[in-house]
Short mmCIF file of C-alpha atoms (C1' of nucleotides) in Angstrom, two decimals:
data_model
loop_
_atom_site.label_atom_id
_atom_site.label_comp_id
_atom_site.label_asym_id
_atom_site.label_seq_id
_atom_site.Cartn_x
_atom_site.Cartn_y
_atom_site.Cartn_z
CA MET A 1 0.00 0.00 0.00
CA SER A 2 1.52 3.31 -1.08
CA LYS A 3 1.65 6.24 1.30
CA ILE A 4 -1.13 8.80 1.08
CA ILE A 5 0.53 12.17 0.58
CA CYS A 6 -0.40 15.83 0.32
CA VAL A 7 0.17 17.52 -3.01
CA SER A 8 1.83 20.41 -1.19
CA ASP A 9 4.62 17.99 -0.12
CA ILE A 10 5.04 16.33 -3.50
CA SER A 11 8.59 17.50 -4.10
CA THR A 12 9.82 15.31 -1.23
CA TYR A 13 8.45 12.15 -2.87
CA ALA A 14 10.21 12.25 -6.25
CA GLY A 15 10.86 8.70 -7.45
CA GLN A 16 8.45 7.13 -4.97
CA GLU A 17 5.07 5.52 -5.46
CA VAL A 18 2.36 7.42 -3.59
CA GLN A 19 -1.38 7.85 -3.32
CA ILE A 20 -3.24 11.10 -3.92
CA GLN A 21 -6.79 11.56 -2.61
CA GLY A 22 -8.61 14.34 -4.35
CA TRP A 23 -10.81 15.60 -7.14
CA VAL A 24 -10.39 15.86 -10.90
CA TYR A 25 -10.09 19.57 -11.62
CA ASN A 26 -9.47 19.28 -15.35
CA ARG A 27 -8.89 16.60 -17.92
CA THR A 28 -7.01 16.83 -21.17
CA ASP A 29 -6.98 13.71 -23.28
CA LYS A 30 -4.72 13.32 -26.19
CA GLY A 31 -5.13 9.97 -27.91
CA LYS A 32 -3.09 7.44 -26.04
CA LEU A 33 -2.22 9.96 -23.33
CA CYS A 34 -4.43 11.58 -20.73
CA PHE A 35 -3.64 14.40 -18.30
CA LEU A 36 -5.67 14.87 -15.15
CA LEU A 37 -5.18 17.99 -13.06
CA VAL A 38 -6.04 16.80 -9.57
CA ARG A 39 -6.55 18.93 -6.48
CA ASP A 40 -6.44 17.53 -2.96
CA GLY A 41 -7.02 20.64 -0.86
CA THR A 42 -3.32 21.28 -0.35
CA GLY A 43 -2.45 21.85 -3.98
CA PHE A 44 -2.95 20.95 -7.63
CA VAL A 45 -0.96 18.22 -9.36
CA GLN A 46 -0.89 16.80 -12.86
CA CYS A 47 -1.43 13.06 -13.13
CA VAL A 48 -0.60 11.37 -16.41
CA ALA A 49 -2.02 8.15 -17.83
CA PHE A 50 -0.35 6.34 -20.78
CA LYS A 51 -2.50 3.88 -22.63
CA GLY A 52 0.38 1.44 -22.99
CA ASP A 53 0.98 1.29 -19.22
CA LEU A 54 -2.54 0.50 -18.12
CA PRO A 55 -5.26 -2.08 -18.61
CA GLU A 56 -7.48 -0.98 -21.49
CA GLU A 57 -10.57 -0.79 -19.30
CA LEU A 58 -8.87 1.47 -16.75
CA PHE A 59 -7.42 3.78 -19.38
CA ASP A 60 -10.82 4.08 -21.03
CA GLN A 61 -12.34 4.96 -17.64
CA ILE A 62 -9.73 7.67 -17.08
CA MET A 63 -10.35 9.13 -20.52
CA ARG A 64 -14.02 9.58 -19.67
CA ILE A 65 -13.80 10.65 -16.05
CA PRO A 66 -16.05 13.65 -15.46
CA GLN A 67 -14.70 16.91 -14.05
CA GLU A 68 -14.93 17.08 -10.22
CA SER A 69 -15.09 13.30 -9.74
CA SER A 70 -13.51 12.23 -6.46
CA VAL A 71 -10.60 9.85 -6.96
CA ILE A 72 -7.77 7.97 -5.29
CA ILE A 73 -4.76 7.81 -7.56
CA THR A 74 -1.74 5.58 -7.15
CA GLY A 75 1.41 6.34 -9.09
CA ALA A 76 5.03 7.35 -9.15
CA VAL A 77 6.08 10.94 -8.54
CA ARG A 78 8.54 12.38 -11.05
CA GLU A 79 10.01 15.79 -11.59
CA ASP A 80 8.99 17.43 -14.87
CA LYS A 81 9.28 21.13 -15.59
CA ARG A 82 6.30 20.96 -17.92
CA ALA A 83 3.94 19.84 -15.17
CA PRO A 84 1.44 22.55 -14.17
CA GLY A 85 -0.04 22.82 -10.69
CA ILE A 86 0.59 24.29 -7.30
CA PRO A 87 3.39 23.94 -6.37
CA GLY A 88 3.92 22.43 -9.86
CA GLY A 89 7.01 20.97 -11.47
CA TYR A 90 6.13 17.43 -10.38
CA GLU A 91 3.64 14.95 -11.77
CA VAL A 92 2.27 11.53 -10.97
CA GLY A 93 2.48 8.71 -13.50
CA ILE A 94 -0.81 6.91 -12.94
CA LYS A 95 -0.59 3.20 -12.09
CA ASP A 96 -4.06 2.88 -10.65
CA LEU A 97 -7.09 5.08 -10.23
CA LYS A 98 -10.13 4.40 -8.11
CA ILE A 99 -13.19 6.54 -8.61
CA VAL A 100 -14.79 7.30 -5.25
CA GLN A 101 -17.71 9.01 -6.95
CA ALA A 102 -18.09 9.84 -10.62
CA ALA A 103 -19.38 13.41 -10.75
CA GLU A 104 -22.46 14.11 -12.82
CA ALA A 105 -21.69 15.54 -16.22
CA ASP A 106 -23.55 18.81 -15.73
CA TYR A 107 -21.11 20.45 -13.32
CA PRO A 108 -21.99 24.10 -13.85
CA MET A 109 -18.67 25.83 -13.14
CA ALA A 110 -16.46 26.18 -16.19
CA LEU A 111 -12.73 26.78 -15.80
CA LYS A 112 -13.03 30.40 -16.77
CA ASP A 113 -14.42 33.64 -15.45
CA HIS A 114 -18.07 33.73 -14.52
CA GLY A 115 -20.47 36.58 -14.06
CA VAL A 116 -20.78 37.84 -10.50
CA ASP A 117 -24.37 36.75 -10.10
CA PHE A 118 -23.75 33.20 -11.30
CA ALA A 119 -20.53 32.84 -9.34
CA LEU A 120 -22.13 33.99 -6.09
CA ASP A 121 -25.20 31.81 -6.56
CA HIS A 122 -22.78 28.88 -6.91
CA ARG A 123 -20.38 29.91 -4.17
CA HIS A 124 -20.51 26.39 -2.74
CA LEU A 125 -18.91 25.15 -5.99
CA TRP A 126 -16.99 28.31 -6.88
CA LEU A 127 -14.88 27.69 -3.78
CA ARG A 128 -13.27 24.76 -5.63
CA MET A 129 -11.77 26.95 -8.30
CA GLN A 130 -8.05 27.53 -8.08
CA SER A 131 -8.40 31.29 -7.72
CA GLN A 132 -10.82 31.01 -4.81
CA TRP A 133 -8.78 28.27 -3.20
CA ALA A 134 -5.68 30.48 -3.41
CA ILE A 135 -7.43 33.56 -1.98
CA LEU A 136 -8.92 31.69 0.96
CA ARG A 137 -5.59 30.00 1.71
CA VAL A 138 -4.05 33.47 1.90
CA ARG A 139 -6.89 34.57 4.17
CA ALA A 140 -6.26 31.68 6.55
CA THR A 141 -2.59 32.61 6.66
CA VAL A 142 -3.43 36.28 7.32
CA MET A 143 -5.50 35.15 10.29
CA ALA A 144 -2.88 32.69 11.54
CA ALA A 145 -0.09 35.26 11.20
CA THR A 146 -2.17 37.83 13.05
CA ARG A 147 -2.73 35.51 15.98
CA GLU A 148 0.88 34.39 15.86
CA TRP A 149 2.17 37.94 16.19
CA LEU A 150 -0.24 38.91 18.94
CA ASP A 151 0.26 35.71 20.94
CA THR A 152 4.04 36.08 20.87
CA ASN A 153 3.82 39.74 21.87
CA GLY A 154 1.94 39.34 25.10
CA PHE A 155 -1.65 39.72 23.93
CA VAL A 156 -4.40 37.57 25.39
CA GLU A 157 -7.31 36.58 23.18
CA MET A 158 -10.66 37.55 24.65
CA SER A 159 -13.89 36.51 23.01
CA THR A 160 -16.23 39.47 23.18
CA PRO A 161 -19.97 38.94 22.91
CA ILE A 162 -21.74 38.84 19.56
CA LEU A 163 -25.17 39.31 21.12
CA THR A 164 -25.15 42.76 22.63
CA PRO A 165 -27.60 45.15 24.28
CA ALA A 166 -28.69 48.49 22.82
CA ALA A 167 -26.07 49.87 20.56
CA ALA A 168 -23.37 52.38 21.21
CA GLU A 169 -24.09 54.52 18.18
CA GLY A 170 -27.80 54.01 17.77
CA THR A 171 -29.51 50.97 16.32
CA THR A 172 -29.91 51.86 12.65
CA THR A 173 -26.82 49.99 11.49
CA LEU A 174 -27.31 46.90 13.60
CA PHE A 175 -29.00 43.59 12.95
CA GLU A 176 -31.73 43.09 15.49
CA THR A 177 -32.98 39.91 17.09
CA GLU A 178 -35.43 38.91 19.79
CA TYR A 179 -33.85 38.04 23.11
CA PHE A 180 -36.29 36.10 25.30
CA ASP A 181 -37.97 38.43 27.80
CA GLU A 182 -35.20 41.02 27.62
CA GLY A 183 -36.49 42.70 24.48
CA LYS A 184 -34.14 43.27 21.59
CA ALA A 185 -30.56 42.20 21.23
CA TYR A 186 -28.20 43.23 18.45
CA LEU A 187 -25.38 41.54 16.56
CA ALA A 188 -22.09 43.13 17.54
CA GLN A 189 -20.46 45.66 15.26
CA THR A 190 -17.40 45.86 17.50
CA GLY A 191 -15.92 44.19 20.55
CA GLN A 192 -13.94 47.27 21.44
CA LEU A 193 -15.92 48.50 24.41
CA TYR A 194 -15.70 45.07 26.02
CA ASN A 195 -12.00 44.92 25.33
CA GLU A 196 -11.62 48.25 27.09
CA ALA A 197 -12.92 46.39 30.14
CA ASN A 198 -10.65 43.39 29.45
CA ILE A 199 -7.41 45.41 29.40
CA PHE A 200 -7.83 46.34 33.04
CA SER A 201 -7.49 42.66 33.87
CA PHE A 202 -5.15 41.44 31.11
CA GLY A 203 -3.19 44.46 29.91
CA LYS A 204 -3.05 43.65 26.21
CA VAL A 205 -5.94 41.80 24.62
CA TYR A 206 -7.56 41.14 21.29
CA CYS A 207 -10.80 39.80 19.98
CA PHE A 208 -11.09 38.16 16.61
CA GLY A 209 -14.41 37.22 15.15
CA PRO A 210 -17.30 38.08 12.91
CA THR A 211 -18.72 41.59 12.92
CA PHE A 212 -22.10 42.62 11.62
CA ARG A 213 -23.22 45.78 9.94
CA ALA A 214 -26.67 46.46 8.59
CA GLU A 215 -25.53 49.49 6.63
CA LYS A 216 -26.73 49.59 3.08
CA SER A 217 -23.27 49.93 1.66
CA LYS A 218 -22.88 48.50 -1.83
CA THR A 219 -19.23 48.74 -2.72
CA ARG A 220 -16.30 46.44 -3.37
CA ARG A 221 -15.02 47.21 0.13
CA HIS A 222 -18.10 46.31 2.17
CA LEU A 223 -19.76 43.17 3.49
CA THR A 224 -22.59 42.92 6.01
CA GLU A 225 -20.74 40.15 7.84
CA PHE A 226 -16.97 40.31 7.98
CA TRP A 227 -14.12 39.31 10.25
CA MET A 228 -12.41 41.90 12.33
CA LEU A 229 -9.41 41.77 14.59
CA GLU A 230 -9.47 44.24 17.47
CA PRO A 231 -6.44 44.58 19.74
CA GLU A 232 -6.68 46.88 22.76
CA MET A 233 -3.75 47.91 24.95
CA ALA A 234 -3.46 49.53 28.37
CA PHE A 235 -0.72 52.10 28.86
CA CYS A 236 -0.54 52.78 25.14
CA ASP A 237 -0.83 56.12 23.38
CA LEU A 238 -1.35 56.99 19.72
CA ASP A 239 2.34 56.61 18.80
CA GLY A 240 2.50 53.24 20.54
CA LEU A 241 -0.60 52.20 18.65
CA MET A 242 0.92 53.01 15.27
CA GLU A 243 4.06 51.12 16.24
CA ILE A 244 2.05 48.01 17.00
CA GLU A 245 -0.04 48.21 13.82
CA GLU A 246 3.09 48.62 11.75
CA GLN A 247 4.85 45.63 13.28
CA MET A 248 1.82 43.40 13.10
CA VAL A 249 0.99 44.23 9.49
CA THR A 250 4.62 43.73 8.49
CA HIS A 251 4.60 40.32 10.15
CA ILE A 252 1.43 39.35 8.30
CA ILE A 253 2.98 40.31 4.97
CA GLN A 254 6.21 38.41 5.67
CA ARG A 255 4.35 35.30 6.73
CA VAL A 256 2.09 35.36 3.66
CA LEU A 257 5.11 35.82 1.41
CA ARG A 258 6.86 32.93 3.14
CA ASP A 259 3.97 30.45 3.09
CA ARG A 260 1.64 31.50 0.28
CA LYS A 261 3.84 32.63 -2.57
CA PRO A 262 2.60 29.98 -5.04
CA GLU A 263 -0.98 31.01 -4.32
CA LEU A 264 -0.17 34.69 -4.91
CA VAL A 265 1.66 33.84 -8.12
CA SER A 266 -1.31 31.80 -9.33
CA LEU A 267 -3.49 34.85 -8.74
CA GLY A 268 -1.18 36.93 -10.90
CA ARG A 269 -0.18 39.12 -7.97
CA ASP A 270 2.76 41.48 -8.58
CA LEU A 271 4.90 40.26 -5.68
CA ALA A 272 7.34 43.16 -5.93
CA LYS A 273 4.61 45.50 -4.72
CA ILE A 274 4.28 43.72 -1.39
CA GLU A 275 7.83 42.36 -1.02
CA SER A 276 9.13 45.92 -0.90
CA ILE A 277 7.01 46.85 2.11
CA LYS A 278 9.20 47.39 5.16
CA PRO A 279 8.70 49.59 8.20
CA PRO A 280 8.56 52.39 8.98
CA PHE A 281 5.29 53.34 7.30
CA PRO A 282 4.81 57.04 6.55
CA ARG A 283 2.77 58.92 9.16
CA ILE A 284 0.94 61.99 7.98
CA SER A 285 -1.55 64.12 9.81
CA TYR A 286 -5.07 64.74 8.59
CA ASP A 287 -4.02 68.37 8.10
CA ASP A 288 -1.18 67.33 5.80
CA ALA A 289 -3.43 64.88 3.97
CA ALA A 290 -5.89 67.72 3.43
CA LYS A 291 -3.12 69.88 1.95
CA MET A 292 -2.02 66.97 -0.22
CA LEU A 293 -5.55 66.52 -1.52
CA ASN A 294 -5.89 70.20 -2.28
CA ASP A 295 -2.61 70.13 -4.21
CA LEU A 296 -3.81 67.09 -6.15
CA TYR A 297 -7.10 68.87 -6.78
CA GLN A 298 -5.25 71.84 -8.25
CA LYS A 299 -3.12 69.63 -10.49
CA GLU A 300 -5.93 67.40 -11.75
CA THR A 301 -7.02 68.35 -15.26
CA ASP A 302 -9.76 65.79 -15.83
CA PRO A 303 -12.92 67.59 -14.64
CA GLU A 304 -14.61 64.37 -13.56
CA LYS A 305 -11.68 63.24 -11.40
CA LYS A 306 -11.21 66.79 -10.15
CA GLU A 307 -14.74 66.88 -8.79
CA LEU A 308 -14.14 63.62 -6.90
CA LEU A 309 -11.01 65.04 -5.30
CA LYS A 310 -12.78 68.12 -4.00
CA PHE A 311 -12.03 68.35 -0.32
CA ASP A 312 -12.65 70.73 2.54
CA TRP A 313 -11.07 70.49 5.97
CA GLY A 314 -13.43 68.79 8.38
CA ILE A 315 -15.00 66.15 6.17
CA ASP A 316 -14.12 62.47 6.25
CA PHE A 317 -12.25 60.93 3.37
CA GLY A 318 -14.26 59.27 0.64
CA ALA A 319 -12.92 56.37 -1.37
CA PRO A 320 -11.46 58.66 -4.09
CA HIS A 321 -9.61 60.66 -1.42
CA GLU A 322 -8.11 57.56 0.16
CA THR A 323 -7.06 56.30 -3.24
CA ALA A 324 -5.41 59.58 -4.13
CA ILE A 325 -3.47 59.68 -0.86
CA THR A 326 -2.26 56.09 -1.06
CA GLN A 327 -1.12 56.59 -4.65
CA GLN A 328 1.49 58.99 -3.30
CA PHE A 329 3.17 56.14 -1.39
CA ASP A 330 4.40 52.66 -2.19
CA LYS A 331 3.59 51.25 1.23
CA PRO A 332 0.78 51.54 3.75
CA VAL A 333 0.38 55.03 5.17
CA PHE A 334 -0.92 56.21 8.54
CA VAL A 335 -3.23 59.19 8.56
CA TYR A 336 -3.77 60.47 12.10
CA GLY A 337 -5.56 63.31 13.83
CA TYR A 338 -8.98 63.32 12.14
CA PRO A 339 -11.58 65.89 13.05
CA SER A 340 -13.50 64.72 16.12
CA ALA A 341 -16.78 65.47 14.38
CA VAL A 342 -16.38 62.64 11.88
CA LYS A 343 -15.07 60.09 14.38
CA ALA A 344 -16.52 58.11 17.27
CA PHE A 345 -17.33 59.71 20.63
CA TYR A 346 -14.76 57.76 22.64
CA MET A 347 -11.65 59.10 20.89
CA GLU A 348 -9.19 61.16 22.93
CA PRO A 349 -9.07 64.84 21.92
CA TRP A 350 -5.77 66.19 20.66
CA PRO A 351 -4.03 68.21 23.41
CA GLY A 352 -4.72 71.87 22.75
CA ARG A 353 -6.83 71.12 19.66
CA PRO A 354 -10.22 69.79 20.78
CA GLU A 355 -11.56 69.82 17.20
CA VAL A 356 -9.11 67.01 16.36
CA CYS A 357 -8.83 63.57 17.96
CA LYS A 358 -6.10 61.00 18.46
CA SER A 359 -7.39 58.68 15.77
CA VAL A 360 -5.46 56.90 13.07
CA ASP A 361 -6.37 55.01 9.91
CA LEU A 362 -3.92 52.76 8.10
CA LEU A 363 -4.45 53.00 4.37
CA ALA A 364 -3.20 50.24 2.08
CA PRO A 365 -1.55 51.11 -1.23
CA GLU A 366 -2.81 50.50 -4.78
CA GLY A 367 -6.18 52.00 -3.98
CA TYR A 368 -7.19 49.42 -1.37
CA GLY A 369 -7.79 52.08 1.27
CA GLU A 370 -8.50 51.65 4.95
CA ILE A 371 -7.38 48.33 6.40
CA CYS A 372 -7.06 49.42 10.03
CA GLY A 373 -8.83 52.10 12.02
CA GLY A 374 -8.04 52.94 15.61
CA SER A 375 -7.49 55.54 18.24
CA GLU A 376 -6.36 56.43 21.70
CA ARG A 377 -9.48 56.27 23.87
CA ILE A 378 -10.70 58.90 26.29
CA SER A 379 -9.40 57.87 29.69
CA ASP A 380 -10.91 60.64 31.81
CA HIS A 381 -14.35 59.90 33.24
CA ASN A 382 -15.78 63.40 33.04
CA ALA A 383 -14.44 64.05 29.56
CA LEU A 384 -16.04 60.82 28.34
CA LEU A 385 -19.33 61.63 30.05
CA ALA A 386 -19.33 65.06 28.41
CA ARG A 387 -18.83 63.47 24.98
CA ILE A 388 -21.65 61.00 25.59
CA HIS A 389 -23.97 63.87 26.48
CA LYS A 390 -22.84 65.91 23.50
CA GLU A 391 -23.58 63.05 21.12
CA GLY A 392 -26.99 62.58 22.72
CA LEU A 393 -26.20 58.97 23.66
CA PRO A 394 -28.09 57.21 26.48
CA GLU A 395 -25.90 57.54 29.55
CA GLU A 396 -27.53 54.53 31.20
CA ALA A 397 -26.30 52.19 28.43
CA PHE A 398 -22.74 53.33 29.05
CA LYS A 399 -22.82 53.04 32.82
CA TRP A 400 -20.40 50.12 32.91
CA TYR A 401 -18.18 51.70 30.25
CA LEU A 402 -17.92 54.93 32.23
CA GLU A 403 -17.14 53.00 35.38
CA LEU A 404 -13.93 51.72 33.77
CA ARG A 405 -12.65 55.29 34.03
CA LYS A 406 -13.29 55.44 37.76
CA TYR A 407 -11.06 52.62 38.96
CA GLY A 408 -7.48 52.85 37.79
CA SER A 409 -8.00 54.48 34.42
CA VAL A 410 -4.95 54.62 32.15
CA PRO A 411 -4.18 55.92 28.67
CA HIS A 412 -5.15 53.13 26.32
CA SER A 413 -5.52 52.52 22.62
CA GLY A 414 -6.80 49.99 20.16
CA PHE A 415 -7.66 49.39 16.56
CA GLY A 416 -9.70 47.19 14.27
CA MET A 417 -8.35 45.41 11.23
CA GLY A 418 -10.62 44.07 8.48
CA VAL A 419 -9.43 40.58 7.54
CA GLU A 420 -11.09 40.58 4.12
CA ARG A 421 -9.68 43.97 3.20
CA VAL A 422 -6.16 42.88 4.09
CA THR A 423 -6.63 39.63 2.19
CA ALA A 424 -8.04 41.39 -0.88
CA TRP A 425 -5.11 43.78 -0.86
CA LEU A 426 -2.43 41.09 -0.51
CA CYS A 427 -4.10 38.99 -3.22
CA GLY A 428 -4.63 41.98 -5.48
CA ILE A 429 -8.30 41.15 -6.11
CA GLU A 430 -11.03 43.59 -7.03
CA HIS A 431 -13.71 42.82 -4.48
CA ILE A 432 -13.60 41.65 -0.86
CA ARG A 433 -16.52 39.25 -1.40
CA GLU A 434 -13.98 36.73 -2.73
CA ALA A 435 -11.94 37.05 0.46
CA ILE A 436 -14.49 35.26 2.69
CA PRO A 437 -15.86 31.76 2.10
CA PHE A 438 -19.54 32.68 2.04
CA PRO A 439 -19.96 36.43 1.59
CA ARG A 440 -22.95 38.23 3.03
CA THR A 441 -23.91 41.38 1.20
CA ILE A 442 -26.93 43.61 1.29
CA LYS A 443 -28.52 41.54 -1.51
CA ARG A 444 -27.30 38.05 -0.61
CA VAL A 445 -27.69 35.52 2.16
CA TYR A 446 -27.56 32.46 -0.14
CA PRO A 447 -25.89 30.02 -0.16
"C1'" U B 1 -32.58 56.52 -0.72
"C1'" C B 2 -30.18 58.49 -5.35
"C1'" C B 3 -27.19 57.84 -10.00
"C1'" U B 4 -25.30 54.69 -13.78
"C1'" C B 5 -24.96 50.04 -16.21
"C1'" G B 6 -26.62 45.13 -17.20
"C1'" C B 7 -30.23 40.73 -17.99
"C1'" U B 8 -29.88 36.39 -25.17
"C1'" A B 9 -28.12 28.31 -25.00
"C1'" G B 10 -25.67 25.15 -18.65
"C1'" C B 11 -21.51 29.28 -18.77
"C1'" U B 12 -19.03 33.73 -21.21
"C1'" C B 13 -20.71 36.72 -24.84
"C1'" A B 14 -22.19 38.44 -30.21
"C1'" A B 15 -26.39 39.82 -33.27
"C1'" U B 16 -24.88 46.59 -38.00
"C1'" C B 17 -30.27 51.24 -39.14
"C1'" G B 18 -36.03 47.43 -36.40
"C1'" G B 19 -35.34 42.47 -41.16
"C1'" C B 20 -33.59 34.19 -40.90
"C1'" A B 21 -31.33 33.34 -33.03
"C1'" G B 22 -25.13 33.09 -33.52
"C1'" A B 23 -19.96 31.81 -31.66
"C1'" G B 24 -16.55 29.92 -28.03
"C1'" C B 25 -16.52 27.00 -23.64
"C1'" G B 26 -19.14 23.05 -21.20
"C1'" G B 27 -22.24 18.17 -22.63
"C1'" G B 28 -22.52 13.84 -26.31
"C1'" C B 29 -19.87 11.09 -30.48
"C1'" G B 30 -15.12 10.43 -33.09
"C1'" G B 31 -9.56 11.57 -33.83
"C1'" C B 32 -4.65 12.57 -31.87
"C1'" U B 33 1.78 10.05 -27.02
"C1'" G B 34 3.27 16.07 -23.58
"C1'" U B 35 -1.40 18.83 -22.83
"C1'" U B 36 -1.13 23.83 -19.84
"C1'" A B 37 -8.68 27.18 -19.94
"C1'" A B 38 -5.02 21.71 -25.44
"C1'" C B 39 -6.31 21.06 -30.46
"C1'" C B 40 -9.30 19.05 -34.89
"C1'" G B 41 -14.14 17.08 -36.95
"C1'" C B 42 -19.34 16.08 -36.03
"C1'" U B 43 -23.66 16.81 -32.86
"C1'" A B 44 -27.62 18.21 -29.38
"C1'" G B 45 -28.97 22.54 -26.85
"C1'" G B 46 -33.36 29.00 -26.94
"C1'" U B 47 -40.12 31.42 -22.72
"C1'" U B 48 -33.79 36.71 -25.75
"C1'" C B 49 -35.92 38.60 -17.22
"C1'" G B 50 -41.62 39.54 -17.10
"C1'" A B 51 -46.19 42.27 -18.65
"C1'" G B 52 -48.13 45.63 -21.98
"C1'" G B 53 -47.47 48.89 -26.36
"C1'" U B 54 -45.66 50.82 -31.44
"C1'" U B 55 -44.77 48.21 -36.20
"C1'" C B 56 -45.80 44.41 -42.10
"C1'" A B 57 -41.78 42.86 -38.78
"C1'" A B 58 -39.06 43.75 -31.88
"C1'" G B 59 -33.34 40.54 -28.73
"C1'" U B 60 -33.20 45.65 -30.69
"C1'" C B 61 -37.86 51.12 -29.97
"C1'" C B 62 -41.61 52.98 -25.87
"C1'" U B 63 -44.13 52.29 -20.82
"C1'" C B 64 -44.41 49.69 -16.28
"C1'" G B 65 -42.41 45.98 -13.21
"C1'" G B 66 -38.54 42.29 -11.44
"C1'" C B 67 -33.54 40.85 -10.48
"C1'" G B 68 -28.40 41.95 -10.23
"C1'" A B 69 -23.94 44.98 -10.37
"C1'" G B 70 -20.70 49.31 -8.51
"C1'" G B 71 -20.60 54.27 -7.32
"C1'" A B 72 -22.70 58.07 -4.05
"C1'" G B 73 -24.80 58.56 0.68
"C1'" C B 74 -23.80 55.69 4.93
"C1'" C B 75 -19.58 53.06 7.08
"C1'" A B 76 -17.77 51.07 15.54
#
RNA sequence: UCCUCGCUAGCUCAAUCGGCAGAGCGGGCGGCUGUUAACCGCUAGGUUCGAGGUUCAAGUCCUCGGCGAGGAGCCA
């Protein structure tokens, strides 16, 4: 009995007879020769059948095997530069093939691009395509690298609740559900407030899980359900926050480049654009970004683009603004010190400039925009209470949150990172819906 | 909520000014010993999103509706 191996390890089995358990991704028959491209979850490998080497009945069966059939293949591994696949360069000379299940002939996914509607309706099958496999492998590595960095840097993972009481910023953007006799509960849009409680016990914490937003955003950067990482640190100011974001993001990039290069190559990603990213990342203030945008506005000659770049101090960046800023840099850029009016109530005011707060967004290059958003939080009880009143928020709902500032309050900071946005950026794909296994958008909850 | 675009074979798309419903892929049959989304020959496959209207004639023009897309708004 030959050893069952993973395609990802195939290079270590050259010259040996092995077994591959997987699915027929593509078949090319050529007279007395038949090529099967087989995927096993860890990679894609070419398996070759020669008519002369096999019983006639078996060869005939291989020639007719439908796409997506599940198979167990026995054969000898050999190096061959012509062999496609991931990692590629090795192929299996078929000695035996057992069909676990012959797929029906009407498999709907062709090995080519599909329309968005069709692809999303068939997400359960689309996942099998090499491009989707590669993207989601990168995603898993982004998540693993994130945890790896945090866990080795003294952070403790805290699971914050997904079912939450009345919302921090009103209920219009939250999914609502019945909660027994307690009235309404809402799906969490952030674990931050809970992590602000957690830091007073654990120092440095993070939560990592799904986040829900009922906003009617319809863009390539938005999902209604997405995965967000939220670290929160005691005794950490805005500069310390940027330092941590920079180190963590750099680690994620290095780890993806180390472990997922073949996947990125298969996606056609220009590796040079991410290989060159090294700290430090540029840090510019909102004020400077505003000047930069006004300069770009002056220089722009296309009236349509010019209109999109129009910018007045005090407004939040739109997607065209973010794109324009990031195009000035070849690595991620921090923009800090946003106007308080466009940011959340809990952000620490800038010393001496109350109209600005100690917030920071990390914008990814190549037009991908915001991948992290964070801030130093207000640590003074009365200042926070004043902000809650000013925003017209229900003080009662924030009773516990305010109490954190009464017993050993410290400067503290945190940020949120969108996993799908980071994945989409590293993969170089157009839309973040491909960066999550089963995307939830305003128009889709199926499959 | 607004703006724009789209909907034709299982899939991706074409169809000129309103004038016979087409191709490639996929399926079926056949051929080929190195294919890379193979190639070559043959073949089957249609409620042109729906309803109404204009016309000798509508995939194409008009009205209404449906579904989807990506932009704006919104976005802890």
